[in-house]
PDB file of C-alpha atoms and ligand atoms in Angstrom:
ATOM      1  CA  MET A 620      31.333 -42.343  68.211  1.00  0.00           C
ATOM      2  CA  LYS A 621      32.889 -46.319  68.591  1.00  0.00           C
ATOM      3  CA  LYS A 622      35.921 -45.649  69.607  1.00  0.00           C
ATOM      4  CA  ILE A 623      39.196 -46.361  66.966  1.00  0.00           C
ATOM      5  CA  LEU A 624      42.158 -49.190  67.740  1.00  0.00           C
ATOM      6  CA  VAL A 625      45.387 -48.605  66.734  1.00  0.00           C
ATOM      7  CA  THR A 626      48.074 -51.850  66.908  1.00  0.00           C
ATOM      8  CA  GLY A 627      51.689 -51.364  65.994  1.00  0.00           C
ATOM      9  CA  ALA A 628      50.983 -47.553  67.337  1.00  0.00           C
ATOM     10  CA  PHE A 629      54.504 -46.406  67.218  1.00  0.00           C
ATOM     11  CA  GLY A 630      55.669 -47.957  64.434  1.00  0.00           C
ATOM     12  CA  GLN A 631      56.837 -46.569  61.310  1.00  0.00           C
ATOM     13  CA  ILE A 632      53.081 -45.992  59.371  1.00  0.00           C
ATOM     14  CA  GLY A 633      51.154 -46.072  62.769  1.00  0.00           C
ATOM     15  CA  SER A 634      53.653 -42.884  64.021  1.00  0.00           C
ATOM     16  CA  GLU A 635      51.763 -40.995  60.699  1.00  0.00           C
ATOM     17  CA  LEU A 636      48.598 -42.835  60.734  1.00  0.00           C
ATOM     18  CA  VAL A 637      47.292 -41.954  64.270  1.00  0.00           C
ATOM     19  CA  PRO A 638      47.699 -38.338  64.178  1.00  0.00           C
ATOM     20  CA  ALA A 639      45.553 -38.109  61.402  1.00  0.00           C
ATOM     21  CA  LEU A 640      42.939 -39.953  63.016  1.00  0.00           C
ATOM     22  CA  GLN A 641      43.032 -37.920  65.961  1.00  0.00           C
ATOM     23  CA  LYS A 642      42.137 -34.600  63.778  1.00  0.00           C
ATOM     24  CA  GLU A 643      39.546 -36.524  61.438  1.00  0.00           C
ATOM     25  CA  PHE A 644      37.935 -38.519  64.282  1.00  0.00           C
ATOM     26  CA  GLY A 645      39.242 -37.047  68.191  1.00  0.00           C
ATOM     27  CA  THR A 646      42.049 -38.115  69.520  1.00  0.00           C
ATOM     28  CA  GLU A 647      39.365 -39.014  72.525  1.00  0.00           C
ATOM     29  CA  ASN A 648      38.571 -41.810  70.022  1.00  0.00           C
ATOM     30  CA  ILE A 649      41.797 -42.919  69.193  1.00  0.00           C
ATOM     31  CA  VAL A 650      43.700 -45.975  71.480  1.00  0.00           C
ATOM     32  CA  CYS A 651      46.505 -46.444  70.843  1.00  0.00           C
ATOM     33  CA  LEU A 652      48.165 -49.870  71.212  1.00  0.00           C
ATOM     34  CA  GLY A 653      52.335 -50.448  71.669  1.00  0.00           C
ATOM     35  CA  HIS A 654      54.959 -51.383  74.023  1.00  0.00           C
ATOM     36  CA  ARG A 655      58.253 -50.103  72.638  1.00  0.00           C
ATOM     37  CA  ASN A 656      59.278 -46.914  71.147  1.00  0.00           C
ATOM     38  CA  ILE A 657      56.484 -44.777  72.589  1.00  0.00           C
ATOM     39  CA  PRO A 658      57.783 -40.417  72.262  1.00  0.00           C
ATOM     40  CA  ALA A 659      57.934 -39.492  75.922  1.00  0.00           C
ATOM     41  CA  ASP A 660      55.159 -36.377  74.852  1.00  0.00           C
ATOM     42  CA  PHE A 661      52.666 -38.551  73.092  1.00  0.00           C
ATOM     43  CA  LYS A 662      48.844 -37.765  73.263  1.00  0.00           C
ATOM     44  CA  GLY A 663      46.082 -39.687  73.611  1.00  0.00           C
ATOM     45  CA  ILE A 664      45.128 -43.013  74.618  1.00  0.00           C
ATOM     46  CA  LEU A 665      48.090 -45.329  75.377  1.00  0.00           C
ATOM     47  CA  GLU A 666      47.525 -49.072  76.170  1.00  0.00           C
ATOM     48  CA  LYS A 667      50.593 -51.357  76.506  1.00  0.00           C
ATOM     49  CA  THR A 668      49.862 -54.750  75.291  1.00  0.00           C
ATOM     50  CA  GLY A 669      51.379 -57.574  73.240  1.00  0.00           C
ATOM     51  CA  ILE A 670      49.824 -58.165  70.595  1.00  0.00           C
ATOM     52  CA  ASP A 671      49.892 -62.481  71.262  1.00  0.00           C
ATOM     53  CA  GLU A 672      47.485 -61.853  74.442  1.00  0.00           C
ATOM     54  CA  ILE A 673      44.330 -61.875  73.026  1.00  0.00           C
ATOM     55  CA  GLY A 674      42.846 -61.451  76.116  1.00  0.00           C
ATOM     56  CA  LYS A 675      44.063 -58.632  77.130  1.00  0.00           C
ATOM     57  CA  ILE A 676      42.598 -56.656  73.767  1.00  0.00           C
ATOM     58  CA  GLU A 677      39.366 -57.931  74.251  1.00  0.00           C
ATOM     59  CA  GLU A 678      38.790 -56.136  76.864  1.00  0.00           C
ATOM     60  CA  ILE A 679      40.251 -53.149  75.398  1.00  0.00           C
ATOM     61  CA  VAL A 680      38.123 -53.428  73.010  1.00  0.00           C
ATOM     62  CA  ASN A 681      34.919 -53.345  75.338  1.00  0.00           C
ATOM     63  CA  LYS A 682      36.707 -51.368  78.338  1.00  0.00           C
ATOM     64  CA  TYR A 683      36.983 -48.379  75.121  1.00  0.00           C
ATOM     65  CA  GLN A 684      33.933 -49.743  72.646  1.00  0.00           C
ATOM     66  CA  ILE A 685      35.924 -50.311  70.029  1.00  0.00           C
ATOM     67  CA  GLY A 686      33.924 -49.916  66.650  1.00  0.00           C
ATOM     68  CA  THR A 687      36.822 -50.235  64.077  1.00  0.00           C
ATOM     69  CA  ILE A 688      40.765 -51.402  64.529  1.00  0.00           C
ATOM     70  CA  TYR A 689      43.961 -50.880  61.958  1.00  0.00           C
ATOM     71  CA  HIS A 690      46.597 -53.592  62.037  1.00  0.00           C
ATOM     72  CA  LEU A 691      49.489 -52.295  62.127  1.00  0.00           C
ATOM     73  CA  VAL A 692      51.957 -54.483  63.497  1.00  0.00           C
ATOM     74  CA  SER A 693      55.039 -56.560  61.686  1.00  0.00           C
ATOM     75  CA  ILE A 694      57.868 -57.612  61.936  1.00  0.00           C
ATOM     76  CA  LEU A 695      58.949 -56.198  58.046  1.00  0.00           C
ATOM     77  CA  SER A 696      61.215 -58.014  55.337  1.00  0.00           C
ATOM     78  CA  ALA A 697      64.795 -58.364  56.592  1.00  0.00           C
ATOM     79  CA  LYS A 698      64.207 -58.141  59.822  1.00  0.00           C
ATOM     80  CA  GLY A 699      62.182 -61.215  59.392  1.00  0.00           C
ATOM     81  CA  GLU A 700      64.282 -63.471  57.378  1.00  0.00           C
ATOM     82  CA  LYS A 701      66.725 -63.272  61.152  1.00  0.00           C
ATOM     83  CA  ASP A 702      64.022 -64.572  63.016  1.00  0.00           C
ATOM     84  CA  PRO A 703      61.317 -66.620  60.342  1.00  0.00           C
ATOM     85  CA  GLN A 704      59.455 -68.132  63.560  1.00  0.00           C
ATOM     86  CA  LEU A 705      58.843 -65.245  65.010  1.00  0.00           C
ATOM     87  CA  THR A 706      57.849 -64.378  62.243  1.00  0.00           C
ATOM     88  CA  TRP A 707      55.084 -66.320  61.859  1.00  0.00           C
ATOM     89  CA  GLU A 708      54.157 -65.772  65.390  1.00  0.00           C
ATOM     90  CA  VAL A 709      53.808 -62.329  65.430  1.00  0.00           C
ATOM     91  CA  ASN A 710      52.011 -61.575  62.086  1.00  0.00           C
ATOM     92  CA  MET A 711      49.534 -64.527  61.779  1.00  0.00           C
ATOM     93  CA  GLY A 712      49.235 -65.227  65.113  1.00  0.00           C
ATOM     94  CA  GLY A 713      48.399 -61.162  65.760  1.00  0.00           C
ATOM     95  CA  LEU A 714      46.207 -61.198  62.602  1.00  0.00           C
ATOM     96  CA  LYS A 715      44.373 -63.909  63.377  1.00  0.00           C
ATOM     97  CA  ASN A 716      43.409 -62.659  66.290  1.00  0.00           C
ATOM     98  CA  ILE A 717      41.905 -59.712  65.356  1.00  0.00           C
ATOM     99  CA  LEU A 718      40.203 -61.187  62.978  1.00  0.00           C
ATOM    100  CA  ASP A 719      38.955 -63.850  65.418  1.00  0.00           C
ATOM    101  CA  LEU A 720      37.989 -60.602  67.489  1.00  0.00           C
ATOM    102  CA  ALA A 721      36.541 -58.760  64.828  1.00  0.00           C
ATOM    103  CA  VAL A 722      34.092 -61.672  64.356  1.00  0.00           C
ATOM    104  CA  LYS A 723      33.091 -62.101  68.654  1.00  0.00           C
ATOM    105  CA  HIS A 724      32.271 -58.287  67.998  1.00  0.00           C
ATOM    106  CA  GLY A 725      31.282 -57.149  64.969  1.00  0.00           C
ATOM    107  CA  LEU A 726      34.746 -54.769  64.590  1.00  0.00           C
ATOM    108  CA  LYS A 727      36.080 -53.220  60.674  1.00  0.00           C
ATOM    109  CA  ILE A 728      39.954 -54.141  60.145  1.00  0.00           C
ATOM    110  CA  PHE A 729      41.940 -52.335  58.544  1.00  0.00           C
ATOM    111  CA  TRP A 730      45.220 -54.140  57.737  1.00  0.00           C
ATOM    112  CA  PRO A 731      48.358 -53.594  54.893  1.00  0.00           C
ATOM    113  CA  SER A 732      49.958 -55.689  52.860  1.00  0.00           C
ATOM    114  CA  SER A 733      52.642 -55.382  50.576  1.00  0.00           C
ATOM    115  CA  ILE A 734      54.795 -55.162  48.263  1.00  0.00           C
ATOM    116  CA  ALA A 735      56.478 -58.487  49.467  1.00  0.00           C
ATOM    117  CA  ALA A 736      52.702 -60.364  48.873  1.00  0.00           C
ATOM    118  CA  PHE A 737      54.387 -60.610  45.109  1.00  0.00           C
ATOM    119  CA  GLY A 738      57.809 -63.020  44.352  1.00  0.00           C
ATOM    120  CA  PRO A 739      60.315 -63.608  41.710  1.00  0.00           C
ATOM    121  CA  THR A 740      57.805 -65.811  39.538  1.00  0.00           C
ATOM    122  CA  THR A 741      55.361 -62.248  39.375  1.00  0.00           C
ATOM    123  CA  PRO A 742      55.464 -60.333  36.854  1.00  0.00           C
ATOM    124  CA  ARG A 743      58.170 -57.664  37.890  1.00  0.00           C
ATOM    125  CA  LYS A 744      56.799 -54.136  35.635  1.00  0.00           C
ATOM    126  CA  MET A 745      53.250 -52.887  36.221  1.00  0.00           C
ATOM    127  CA  THR A 746      52.831 -55.825  38.397  1.00  0.00           C
ATOM    128  CA  PRO A 747      48.516 -56.865  38.158  1.00  0.00           C
ATOM    129  CA  GLN A 748      45.924 -57.628  40.995  1.00  0.00           C
ATOM    130  CA  LYS A 749      45.242 -60.689  40.829  1.00  0.00           C
ATOM    131  CA  THR A 750      48.502 -62.748  39.565  1.00  0.00           C
ATOM    132  CA  ILE A 751      51.225 -65.342  40.804  1.00  0.00           C
ATOM    133  CA  LEU A 752      51.811 -64.964  44.386  1.00  0.00           C
ATOM    134  CA  GLU A 753      55.145 -67.059  45.478  1.00  0.00           C
ATOM    135  CA  PRO A 754      57.059 -64.607  47.918  1.00  0.00           C
ATOM    136  CA  THR A 755      60.211 -65.309  49.054  1.00  0.00           C
ATOM    137  CA  THR A 756      60.343 -64.321  52.997  1.00  0.00           C
ATOM    138  CA  MET A 757      58.917 -64.957  55.693  1.00  0.00           C
ATOM    139  CA  TYR A 758      57.326 -61.449  56.559  1.00  0.00           C
ATOM    140  CA  GLY A 759      55.669 -62.502  52.601  1.00  0.00           C
ATOM    141  CA  VAL A 760      54.938 -65.771  53.121  1.00  0.00           C
ATOM    142  CA  THR A 761      52.556 -63.878  55.959  1.00  0.00           C
ATOM    143  CA  LYS A 762      51.783 -61.310  53.945  1.00  0.00           C
ATOM    144  CA  ALA A 763      49.887 -63.492  50.570  1.00  0.00           C
ATOM    145  CA  ALA A 764      48.848 -65.562  53.880  1.00  0.00           C
ATOM    146  CA  GLY A 765      47.181 -62.712  56.001  1.00  0.00           C
ATOM    147  CA  GLU A 766      45.181 -61.283  52.319  1.00  0.00           C
ATOM    148  CA  LEU A 767      43.681 -65.370  52.232  1.00  0.00           C
ATOM    149  CA  LEU A 768      42.862 -64.808  55.121  1.00  0.00           C
ATOM    150  CA  CYS A 769      40.954 -61.671  55.589  1.00  0.00           C
ATOM    151  CA  GLN A 770      38.896 -62.561  52.135  1.00  0.00           C
ATOM    152  CA  TYR A 771      38.098 -65.649  53.932  1.00  0.00           C
ATOM    153  CA  TYR A 772      37.000 -64.080  57.508  1.00  0.00           C
ATOM    154  CA  PHE A 773      34.829 -61.206  54.994  1.00  0.00           C
ATOM    155  CA  LEU A 774      33.174 -64.190  52.412  1.00  0.00           C
ATOM    156  CA  LYS A 775      32.871 -66.973  55.531  1.00  0.00           C
ATOM    157  CA  PHE A 776      32.010 -64.223  58.625  1.00  0.00           C
ATOM    158  CA  GLY A 777      31.365 -61.023  56.922  1.00  0.00           C
ATOM    159  CA  VAL A 778      34.264 -59.050  58.599  1.00  0.00           C
ATOM    160  CA  ASP A 779      34.327 -55.766  57.097  1.00  0.00           C
ATOM    161  CA  VAL A 780      37.742 -56.022  56.185  1.00  0.00           C
ATOM    162  CA  ARG A 781      40.078 -53.930  53.616  1.00  0.00           C
ATOM    163  CA  SER A 782      43.881 -53.709  53.440  1.00  0.00           C
ATOM    164  CA  VAL A 783      46.186 -52.039  49.842  1.00  0.00           C
ATOM    165  CA  ARG A 784      49.672 -54.119  49.306  1.00  0.00           C
ATOM    166  CA  TYR A 785      51.335 -50.579  50.385  1.00  0.00           C
ATOM    167  CA  PRO A 786      55.371 -50.663  48.387  1.00  0.00           C
ATOM    168  CA  GLY A 787      58.314 -49.022  49.925  1.00  0.00           C
ATOM    169  CA  ILE A 788      56.603 -46.467  52.446  1.00  0.00           C
ATOM    170  CA  ILE A 789      59.319 -43.241  53.060  1.00  0.00           C
ATOM    171  CA  SER A 790      58.655 -41.404  55.558  1.00  0.00           C
ATOM    172  CA  TRP A 791      60.771 -38.320  58.495  1.00  0.00           C
ATOM    173  CA  LYS A 792      58.758 -39.133  61.360  1.00  0.00           C
ATOM    174  CA  THR A 793      60.606 -42.830  62.873  1.00  0.00           C
ATOM    175  CA  GLU A 794      64.112 -44.331  61.909  1.00  0.00           C
ATOM    176  CA  PRO A 795      63.962 -47.349  59.586  1.00  0.00           C
ATOM    177  CA  GLY A 796      63.464 -50.721  61.665  1.00  0.00           C
ATOM    178  CA  GLY A 797      63.801 -54.232  59.722  1.00  0.00           C
ATOM    179  CA  GLY A 798      62.396 -53.669  56.197  1.00  0.00           C
ATOM    180  CA  THR A 799      64.453 -53.431  52.522  1.00  0.00           C
ATOM    181  CA  THR A 800      62.462 -50.389  51.232  1.00  0.00           C
ATOM    182  CA  ASP A 801      64.492 -48.536  54.413  1.00  0.00           C
ATOM    183  CA  TYR A 802      67.087 -47.584  52.376  1.00  0.00           C
ATOM    184  CA  ALA A 803      65.058 -45.449  50.623  1.00  0.00           C
ATOM    185  CA  VAL A 804      65.025 -44.141  54.428  1.00  0.00           C
ATOM    186  CA  ALA A 805      68.420 -44.214  55.842  1.00  0.00           C
ATOM    187  CA  ILE A 806      70.016 -42.379  53.260  1.00  0.00           C
ATOM    188  CA  PHE A 807      68.439 -39.240  52.967  1.00  0.00           C
ATOM    189  CA  TYR A 808      69.303 -39.321  57.294  1.00  0.00           C
ATOM    190  CA  GLU A 809      72.685 -39.901  56.251  1.00  0.00           C
ATOM    191  CA  ALA A 810      72.730 -36.994  53.781  1.00  0.00           C
ATOM    192  CA  LEU A 811      71.744 -34.836  56.294  1.00  0.00           C
ATOM    193  CA  LYS A 812      74.775 -36.134  59.711  1.00  0.00           C
ATOM    194  CA  THR A 813      77.309 -37.016  57.763  1.00  0.00           C
ATOM    195  CA  GLY A 814      76.709 -37.007  53.541  1.00  0.00           C
ATOM    196  CA  LYS A 815      78.070 -40.060  52.756  1.00  0.00           C
ATOM    197  CA  TYR A 816      75.304 -43.294  52.666  1.00  0.00           C
ATOM    198  CA  GLN A 817      76.883 -46.546  52.138  1.00  0.00           C
ATOM    199  CA  CYS A 818      73.729 -48.067  50.062  1.00  0.00           C
ATOM    200  CA  PHE A 819      72.627 -51.364  50.873  1.00  0.00           C
ATOM    201  CA  VAL A 820      71.095 -52.773  46.962  1.00  0.00           C
ATOM    202  CA  LYS A 821      72.423 -52.121  43.797  1.00  0.00           C
ATOM    203  CA  GLU A 822      72.603 -48.308  41.905  1.00  0.00           C
ATOM    204  CA  GLU A 823      69.949 -50.160  39.320  1.00  0.00           C
ATOM    205  CA  THR A 824      67.852 -51.648  42.081  1.00  0.00           C
ATOM    206  CA  SER A 825      64.668 -50.197  41.125  1.00  0.00           C
ATOM    207  CA  LEU A 826      61.450 -50.461  43.601  1.00  0.00           C
ATOM    208  CA  PRO A 827      57.572 -50.001  43.321  1.00  0.00           C
ATOM    209  CA  MET A 828      57.735 -46.650  46.910  1.00  0.00           C
ATOM    210  CA  MET A 829      55.154 -43.898  48.377  1.00  0.00           C
ATOM    211  CA  TYR A 830      55.665 -41.483  50.991  1.00  0.00           C
ATOM    212  CA  MET A 831      53.987 -41.215  53.999  1.00  0.00           C
ATOM    213  CA  ASP A 832      51.278 -38.578  53.422  1.00  0.00           C
ATOM    214  CA  ASP A 833      50.219 -40.944  50.144  1.00  0.00           C
ATOM    215  CA  ALA A 834      50.164 -43.437  52.189  1.00  0.00           C
ATOM    216  CA  VAL A 835      47.573 -42.713  54.980  1.00  0.00           C
ATOM    217  CA  ARG A 836      45.393 -40.485  52.383  1.00  0.00           C
ATOM    218  CA  ALA A 837      45.100 -44.453  50.802  1.00  0.00           C
ATOM    219  CA  THR A 838      44.945 -45.618  54.054  1.00  0.00           C
ATOM    220  CA  LEU A 839      41.652 -42.961  54.917  1.00  0.00           C
ATOM    221  CA  ALA A 840      39.858 -43.417  51.796  1.00  0.00           C
ATOM    222  CA  ILE A 841      39.786 -47.071  51.455  1.00  0.00           C
ATOM    223  CA  MET A 842      38.403 -46.955  55.026  1.00  0.00           C
ATOM    224  CA  ALA A 843      35.814 -44.570  53.904  1.00  0.00           C
ATOM    225  CA  ALA A 844      34.818 -46.118  50.381  1.00  0.00           C
ATOM    226  CA  ASP A 845      31.391 -47.411  50.172  1.00  0.00           C
ATOM    227  CA  SER A 846      31.483 -50.998  51.151  1.00  0.00           C
ATOM    228  CA  GLU A 847      29.467 -52.560  47.771  1.00  0.00           C
ATOM    229  CA  LYS A 848      32.586 -50.614  46.136  1.00  0.00           C
ATOM    230  CA  LEU A 849      34.947 -52.625  46.795  1.00  0.00           C
ATOM    231  CA  THR A 850      35.901 -55.438  45.132  1.00  0.00           C
ATOM    232  CA  VAL A 851      39.573 -56.519  46.318  1.00  0.00           C
ATOM    233  CA  ARG A 852      38.965 -58.463  49.575  1.00  0.00           C
ATOM    234  CA  THR A 853      42.288 -60.001  49.227  1.00  0.00           C
ATOM    235  CA  SER A 854      44.381 -56.767  49.287  1.00  0.00           C
ATOM    236  CA  TYR A 855      44.377 -53.459  47.387  1.00  0.00           C
ATOM    237  CA  ASN A 856      47.663 -52.749  44.688  1.00  0.00           C
ATOM    238  CA  LEU A 857      48.511 -49.576  45.111  1.00  0.00           C
ATOM    239  CA  ALA A 858      51.725 -47.295  44.013  1.00  0.00           C
ATOM    240  CA  ALA A 859      52.519 -43.975  43.362  1.00  0.00           C
ATOM    241  CA  ILE A 860      56.447 -43.714  42.623  1.00  0.00           C
ATOM    242  CA  SER A 861      59.210 -46.504  40.771  1.00  0.00           C
ATOM    243  CA  PHE A 862      63.249 -45.169  41.268  1.00  0.00           C
ATOM    244  CA  SER A 863      65.919 -46.958  41.269  1.00  0.00           C
ATOM    245  CA  ALA A 864      68.672 -46.331  44.457  1.00  0.00           C
ATOM    246  CA  GLY A 865      70.868 -44.162  42.083  1.00  0.00           C
ATOM    247  CA  GLU A 866      67.760 -42.279  41.128  1.00  0.00           C
ATOM    248  CA  LEU A 867      66.822 -41.306  44.276  1.00  0.00           C
ATOM    249  CA  ALA A 868      70.528 -40.127  44.577  1.00  0.00           C
ATOM    250  CA  LEU A 869      70.179 -37.809  42.055  1.00  0.00           C
ATOM    251  CA  GLU A 870      67.621 -36.118  43.485  1.00  0.00           C
ATOM    252  CA  ILE A 871      68.984 -35.727  46.780  1.00  0.00           C
ATOM    253  CA  LYS A 872      72.102 -34.427  45.102  1.00  0.00           C
ATOM    254  CA  LYS A 873      70.135 -31.692  43.565  1.00  0.00           C
ATOM    255  CA  HIS A 874      69.257 -30.449  46.743  1.00  0.00           C
ATOM    256  CA  LEU A 875      72.877 -31.111  49.384  1.00  0.00           C
ATOM    257  CA  PRO A 876      76.379 -32.891  48.272  1.00  0.00           C
ATOM    258  CA  LEU A 877      75.853 -36.640  49.323  1.00  0.00           C
ATOM    259  CA  GLU A 878      78.551 -39.386  47.744  1.00  0.00           C
ATOM    260  CA  VAL A 879      76.562 -42.549  48.026  1.00  0.00           C
ATOM    261  CA  THR A 880      78.901 -46.224  46.881  1.00  0.00           C
ATOM    262  CA  TYR A 881      76.449 -49.328  46.606  1.00  0.00           C
ATOM    263  CA  GLN A 882      77.573 -52.403  48.896  1.00  0.00           C
ATOM    264  CA  PRO A 883      74.944 -54.927  48.525  1.00  0.00           C
ATOM    265  CA  ASP A 884      74.013 -57.777  51.002  1.00  0.00           C
ATOM    266  CA  GLU A 885      71.451 -60.441  52.326  1.00  0.00           C
ATOM    267  CA  ARG A 886      68.897 -57.581  52.002  1.00  0.00           C
ATOM    268  CA  GLN A 887      69.326 -57.681  47.446  1.00  0.00           C
ATOM    269  CA  LYS A 888      68.289 -60.555  47.701  1.00  0.00           C
ATOM    270  CA  ILE A 889      65.084 -59.935  48.440  1.00  0.00           C
ATOM    271  CA  ALA A 890      64.306 -56.138  47.217  1.00  0.00           C
ATOM    272  CA  ASP A 891      65.537 -58.108  43.579  1.00  0.00           C
ATOM    273  CA  SER A 892      62.444 -60.703  43.966  1.00  0.00           C
ATOM    274  CA  TRP A 893      59.918 -57.388  44.539  1.00  0.00           C
ATOM    275  CA  PRO A 894      58.197 -55.823  41.796  1.00  0.00           C
ATOM    276  CA  GLU A 895      59.718 -52.192  40.168  1.00  0.00           C
ATOM    277  CA  SER A 896      55.627 -51.719  39.733  1.00  0.00           C
ATOM    278  CA  ILE A 897      52.993 -52.046  40.035  1.00  0.00           C
ATOM    279  CA  ASP A 898      49.709 -51.457  38.413  1.00  0.00           C
ATOM    280  CA  ASP A 899      47.029 -50.226  41.231  1.00  0.00           C
ATOM    281  CA  SER A 900      44.031 -48.840  38.530  1.00  0.00           C
ATOM    282  CA  LEU A 901      41.565 -50.861  39.908  1.00  0.00           C
ATOM    283  CA  ALA A 902      42.237 -49.029  43.277  1.00  0.00           C
ATOM    284  CA  ARG A 903      42.346 -45.797  41.067  1.00  0.00           C
ATOM    285  CA  LYS A 904      38.478 -47.126  39.978  1.00  0.00           C
ATOM    286  CA  ASP A 905      37.157 -48.485  43.179  1.00  0.00           C
ATOM    287  CA  TRP A 906      37.527 -46.079  45.697  1.00  0.00           C
ATOM    288  CA  GLY A 907      38.880 -43.289  43.826  1.00  0.00           C
ATOM    289  CA  TRP A 908      43.104 -43.542  44.411  1.00  0.00           C
ATOM    290  CA  LEU A 909      45.620 -40.779  43.247  1.00  0.00           C
ATOM    291  CA  PRO A 910      49.100 -40.518  44.532  1.00  0.00           C
ATOM    292  CA  GLU A 911      49.578 -36.306  45.442  1.00  0.00           C
ATOM    293  CA  TYR A 912      54.168 -37.153  45.389  1.00  0.00           C
ATOM    294  CA  ASP A 913      56.587 -37.566  42.648  1.00  0.00           C
ATOM    295  CA  LEU A 914      60.054 -38.530  43.267  1.00  0.00           C
ATOM    296  CA  ALA A 915      60.771 -34.738  43.352  1.00  0.00           C
ATOM    297  CA  ARG A 916      58.134 -33.306  45.802  1.00  0.00           C
ATOM    298  CA  MET A 917      58.923 -35.865  48.188  1.00  0.00           C
ATOM    299  CA  THR A 918      62.856 -35.076  48.112  1.00  0.00           C
ATOM    300  CA  GLN A 919      62.239 -32.136  49.019  1.00  0.00           C
ATOM    301  CA  GLU A 920      59.798 -32.466  51.948  1.00  0.00           C
ATOM    302  CA  MET A 921      61.704 -35.062  53.277  1.00  0.00           C
ATOM    303  CA  ILE A 922      65.055 -32.975  53.475  1.00  0.00           C
ATOM    304  CA  LYS A 923      62.296 -30.043  54.467  1.00  0.00           C
ATOM    305  CA  GLN A 924      61.019 -32.215  57.895  1.00  0.00           C
ATOM    306  CA  LEU A 925      64.575 -33.976  58.220  1.00  0.00           C
ATOM    307  CA  ARG A 926      65.357 -30.009  58.415  1.00  0.00           C
ATOM    308  CA  GLU A 927      62.986 -28.302  60.765  1.00  0.00           C
ATOM    309  CA  ASN A 928      62.950 -31.695  62.779  1.00  0.00           C
ATOM    310  CA  LYS A 929      66.756 -31.779  63.874  1.00  0.00           C
ATOM    311  CA  LYS A 930      66.358 -34.442  66.412  1.00  0.00           C
ATOM    312  CA  LEU A 931      65.412 -36.917  64.402  1.00  0.00           C
ATOM    313  CA  LEU A 932      69.439 -36.958  63.247  1.00  0.00           C
ATOM    314  CA  ALA A 933      71.257 -36.907  66.163  1.00  0.00           C
TER     315      ALA A 933
HETATM  316  N1  LIG B1724      58.013 -51.953  53.705  1.00  0.00           N
HETATM  317  C1  LIG B1724      58.517 -53.432  53.294  1.00  0.00           C
HETATM  318  C2  LIG B1724      59.872 -54.053  54.624  1.00  0.00           C
HETATM  319  O1  LIG B1724      60.601 -53.530  53.771  1.00  0.00           O
HETATM  320  C3  LIG B1724      57.806 -53.161  52.036  1.00  0.00           C
HETATM  321  O2  LIG B1724      56.803 -54.310  52.639  1.00  0.00           O
HETATM  322  O3  LIG B1724      60.165 -55.332  54.149  1.00  0.00           O
END
């Protein structure tokens, strides 16, 4: 089979998507591109190259006979506001490079968009698939523009590019990395480490979220779907659970002692500009999407995994 290349293979999503791809297609068929946070016990094919080095990525595509790229490299929302220039270059420049390679080599592409593509003028509850996209973060600007670029390459060049708008993703394998929804991960780490957490959004702030296992299943499902079934080539709305920071704290307290204080910072404004809940009926209809984790199950699983993997809490 043609091999699969994963960029950003050691980020939050890559760290869990790569093992799932290795399991499904064989470790020998998955090529991982990364340059930071490479775990010492990583098993698989590794190439170290930056996303701006299109020549080197093309060499990798040729060397391994790549047929599909999961292009996950991205600077997230909160970190993006610290260096908007770099965020544009990495997020848009990287995507454009990958799409150009897709045209030249007939590649199939997965690229993640996000709830960050929405903005303060978007309807906040049960946000529809087709709606106003006026994001106010650079990360969101690159997601909205990236969605249009993907659709353009599909329409103009026939690139089979597929995308979902991930909600905030909750996972235990990697520590939070510069996103606004990261409080929903950090709270678990701190609950287990110290029993205290200072939350950077307000107690009542509610955002769409998803447990990583659901996110990985969604990614594999959209990539496995028949091309003709896909009616969206910008990016599909994707949803699982929505809860406020306070509701999450209460759920964790059912298992552990936890004291939460709320000290909103600049990330509050970003959170306020995103939807509270998402209408993902088209993803359900077109490629059979159905989430499995609710708040209770996700909380149980996070605590169990972090307890079993204590070194992550060191
Ligand atoms: N989790 C991302 C962030 O908070 C949203 O896509 O930046």
